[in-house]
């Protein structure tokens, strides 16, 4: 298998290195990543400034742009003669649950790949593995990366993704001390949680008003207005035992219960019900 990976935490992030090392055991891995942190940039592309790239001693390619820039540049120029089996982004430092995917650079890079027909998976470590020690942090990312490898070796996830055009599989992995603490995998729908304090206002040392945007959630998840539409069929099995499942919980609920959350997110779709509703307008 040939993998293209990127992230939004920058080329030196521990999650990217862990993902590269783990995937290298099952395939050929190419890394094209931003030169610094790009969290919250969604699928933004740099169209008013040029992009520059250089290769590190590790072989990783660094780009002075967004995660979406990295994927776009890799697919259409740097590796235009390579046919990648899958684009995987992450492992993000922190969760990408619910509506967070709309802002996530990790998800945005995967979205960019899928728009060009490449199966795409966005991966995140809930909590970011930050425990106060870099060594311990790295071990948490290795556990998460191993879970991604297991997903490929124990399930037909790649075949399923290839048959789900305009979908990104959004994967969130619990931040645990041992792989034994992960209870399994769940197919989930995106949850929804109110942002507790969207904007922080402060006054800087020169007396100027300053504003810091925040995505910090409330403690409890807000209920969805409607039940999730199952996007994976009963044949879309993602566990080693061959047990079929449909989404019965949200990504928040799965992570809280200790499961790896797998949320298929559909793009490029206009719901028929919405068309019917808007057709009532007198235009």
XYZ file of C-alpha atoms in Angstrom:
283
model
C 0.000 0.000 0.000
C 1.089 3.560 -0.692
C 0.130 6.184 1.883
C 0.370 9.973 1.732
C 0.249 11.589 5.158
C 0.077 15.157 6.460
C -1.153 16.999 9.536
C -1.994 20.434 10.947
C 0.372 20.347 13.943
C 3.475 20.772 11.812
C 6.146 18.478 10.432
C 7.870 17.989 13.806
C 4.714 16.942 15.698
C 4.975 13.611 17.576
C 1.681 12.399 16.117
C 2.989 12.666 12.546
C 6.172 10.762 13.389
C 4.232 8.019 15.189
C 1.853 7.664 12.251
C 4.748 7.484 9.783
C 6.600 4.840 11.778
C 3.514 2.673 12.278
C 2.289 2.838 8.674
C 5.795 2.085 7.402
C 5.363 -1.446 8.769
C 2.539 -2.151 6.303
C 3.270 0.070 3.320
C 5.203 2.833 1.609
C 4.684 6.206 3.302
C 5.208 9.686 1.863
C 5.092 12.704 4.190
C 4.218 16.237 3.041
C 3.468 18.496 6.008
C 3.320 22.184 7.017
C 6.420 23.847 8.415
C 4.497 25.053 11.485
C 1.220 24.576 13.307
C -1.874 25.204 11.172
C -4.679 24.239 13.550
C -8.102 25.635 12.723
C -7.387 26.406 9.069
C -9.913 23.850 7.746
C -9.381 23.289 4.003
C -7.906 26.722 3.248
C -5.671 26.984 0.182
C -2.913 29.542 -0.395
C -3.815 31.177 -3.708
C -2.382 34.674 -3.169
C 1.144 33.687 -2.094
C 3.579 31.127 -3.563
C 4.374 27.851 -1.855
C 7.921 26.662 -1.200
C 9.052 23.188 -0.251
C 12.195 21.518 0.974
C 13.091 18.016 2.058
C 14.385 17.196 5.518
C 17.088 14.631 6.213
C 14.275 12.303 7.309
C 12.815 12.432 3.799
C 9.775 14.375 4.986
C 8.752 17.202 2.647
C 8.011 20.541 4.331
C 5.707 23.171 2.800
C 5.122 26.767 3.932
C 1.372 26.374 3.665
C -1.761 24.806 5.078
C -2.448 21.071 5.381
C -4.763 21.333 2.368
C -1.927 23.047 0.462
C 0.320 20.095 1.282
C -2.129 17.527 -0.067
C -3.015 19.625 -3.108
C 0.648 20.203 -3.981
C 1.603 16.569 -3.393
C -1.184 15.123 -5.542
C -0.907 17.569 -8.432
C 2.815 18.310 -8.628
C 5.316 16.766 -6.225
C 4.012 13.189 -6.581
C 1.702 13.545 -9.558
C 2.933 10.261 -11.052
C 2.262 8.296 -7.858
C -1.063 6.601 -7.247
C -1.685 6.682 -3.509
C -4.020 4.098 -2.012
C -5.014 6.365 0.854
C -4.361 9.789 2.354
C -4.176 9.769 6.157
C -3.910 12.952 8.186
C -2.830 13.365 11.803
C -2.362 12.083 14.309
C -3.907 15.317 15.545
C -3.032 16.546 19.025
C -6.506 16.661 20.552
C -9.965 15.535 19.537
C -11.776 16.371 16.327
C -15.314 15.549 17.380
C -18.687 16.800 16.185
C -18.723 20.197 14.518
C -14.971 20.603 15.135
C -14.380 18.871 11.801
C -15.597 22.040 10.057
C -12.583 23.961 11.397
C -9.956 21.230 11.624
C -6.917 21.426 9.368
C -6.467 17.685 9.907
C -9.936 17.025 8.525
C -9.554 19.724 5.853
C -6.478 18.027 4.393
C -8.317 14.696 4.228
C -11.268 16.458 2.612
C -8.963 17.867 -0.075
C -7.729 14.383 -0.944
C -11.237 12.997 -1.149
C -12.364 15.781 -3.472
C -9.781 14.424 -5.910
C -10.950 10.844 -5.519
C -8.361 9.519 -3.041
C -9.698 7.559 -0.028
C -9.071 9.726 3.017
C -8.935 9.194 6.774
C -8.478 11.930 9.379
C -7.050 10.743 12.711
C -6.930 12.389 16.134
C -5.749 11.499 19.635
C -8.326 12.716 22.128
C -6.457 14.645 24.796
C -3.295 14.877 22.743
C -1.332 12.528 24.980
C -0.012 15.452 27.022
C 0.898 14.116 30.457
C 3.803 16.376 31.314
C 6.605 14.253 29.872
C 7.584 14.124 26.205
C 8.533 10.456 26.517
C 5.126 9.531 27.869
C 3.434 11.695 25.262
C 5.211 9.863 22.449
C 4.097 6.500 23.825
C 0.457 7.610 23.692
C 0.807 8.584 20.059
C 2.394 5.203 19.329
C -0.631 3.483 20.838
C -2.921 5.592 18.655
C -0.819 4.902 15.545
C -0.940 1.172 16.230
C -4.736 1.400 16.325
C -4.672 2.925 12.833
C -2.509 0.064 11.576
C -4.870 -2.465 13.161
C -7.729 -0.790 11.340
C -6.019 -1.582 8.031
C -4.831 -5.072 8.928
C -7.897 -6.326 10.807
C -10.718 -4.760 8.794
C -11.623 -4.013 5.142
C -11.632 -0.291 5.866
C -9.702 0.653 2.717
C -12.049 -1.281 0.419
C -15.038 0.338 2.112
C -13.580 3.830 1.799
C -12.898 3.242 -1.893
C -16.594 2.509 -2.347
C -17.745 5.597 -0.466
C -17.069 8.522 -2.804
C -17.099 11.989 -1.240
C -16.655 10.571 2.250
C -13.923 11.164 4.811
C -13.577 8.699 7.674
C -13.006 10.738 10.827
C -11.204 8.635 13.450
C -10.783 9.630 17.106
C -8.720 7.469 19.450
C -8.927 7.589 23.264
C -5.845 8.859 25.070
C -4.870 5.846 27.178
C -1.808 4.500 28.976
C -2.143 1.034 27.444
C -3.721 -0.415 24.310
C -5.558 -2.799 26.620
C -7.565 0.189 27.862
C -9.216 0.603 24.446
C -12.485 -1.330 24.451
C -12.857 -1.683 20.693
C -14.226 0.287 17.732
C -17.583 1.911 17.110
C -19.120 3.299 13.934
C -20.497 6.669 15.037
C -22.273 9.765 13.868
C -20.920 13.245 14.491
C -22.194 14.638 17.763
C -22.846 18.262 18.597
C -21.673 20.246 21.598
C -22.217 23.865 22.452
C -19.127 26.052 22.501
C -18.842 27.249 26.081
C -17.083 30.534 25.379
C -16.557 31.199 21.661
C -14.473 34.366 22.131
C -12.154 35.406 24.948
C -11.829 39.174 25.362
C -8.722 40.639 26.964
C -6.815 43.897 27.157
C -3.188 43.762 26.036
C -0.322 45.578 27.857
C -0.821 48.627 25.618
C -4.483 48.926 26.560
C -5.842 47.583 23.293
C -8.799 45.206 23.099
C -7.728 41.746 21.976
C -9.810 38.699 21.122
C -8.894 35.008 21.221
C -11.187 32.592 19.388
C -11.978 29.411 21.287
C -13.620 26.071 20.502
C -13.756 24.866 24.115
C -16.902 22.804 24.661
C -19.367 22.622 27.478
C -19.005 19.661 29.783
C -22.075 17.850 28.477
C -22.967 17.064 24.896
C -26.029 18.715 23.378
C -28.511 16.282 21.791
C -28.836 16.088 18.035
C -32.046 17.351 16.430
C -32.437 14.205 14.375
C -31.143 10.662 14.340
C -28.053 9.996 12.238
C -28.443 8.504 8.774
C -26.505 5.235 8.563
C -23.769 5.817 5.996
C -22.202 2.389 6.312
C -24.238 -0.705 5.499
C -24.460 -3.831 7.621
C -21.726 -5.290 5.436
C -19.377 -2.449 6.348
C -17.795 -4.336 9.223
C -14.962 -2.705 11.111
C -14.100 -5.265 13.749
C -12.000 -8.392 13.693
C -14.843 -10.659 14.816
C -16.949 -9.864 11.777
C -19.803 -8.365 13.773
C -21.889 -5.895 11.765
C -22.958 -2.645 13.329
C -24.725 0.579 12.462
C -24.193 3.962 14.140
C -25.993 3.881 17.496
C -23.879 6.438 19.310
C -22.130 9.699 18.605
C -18.386 10.178 18.451
C -18.490 11.891 21.873
C -20.287 8.933 23.418
C -17.927 6.360 21.906
C -14.796 8.144 23.102
C -16.246 8.641 26.585
C -16.971 4.909 26.742
C -13.394 4.059 25.757
C -13.892 3.114 22.111
C -12.142 4.245 18.951
C -14.707 6.368 17.091
C -15.105 5.974 13.309
C -17.388 8.615 11.800
C -18.052 8.625 8.052
C -18.587 12.234 6.963
C -20.247 12.794 3.596
C -19.304 15.736 1.417
C -20.621 17.245 -1.781
C -24.199 16.358 -0.965
C -27.454 18.293 -1.200
C -30.191 16.508 0.813
C -33.406 15.927 -1.107
C -35.462 17.095 1.881
C -33.663 20.443 1.805
C -34.410 20.857 -1.889
C -38.072 20.120 -1.241
C -38.198 22.663 1.569
C -36.485 25.410 -0.439
C -38.722 24.652 -3.424
C -41.511 26.259 -1.425
C -39.857 29.646 -1.890
C -41.456 31.982 -4.390
C -38.378 32.983 -6.351
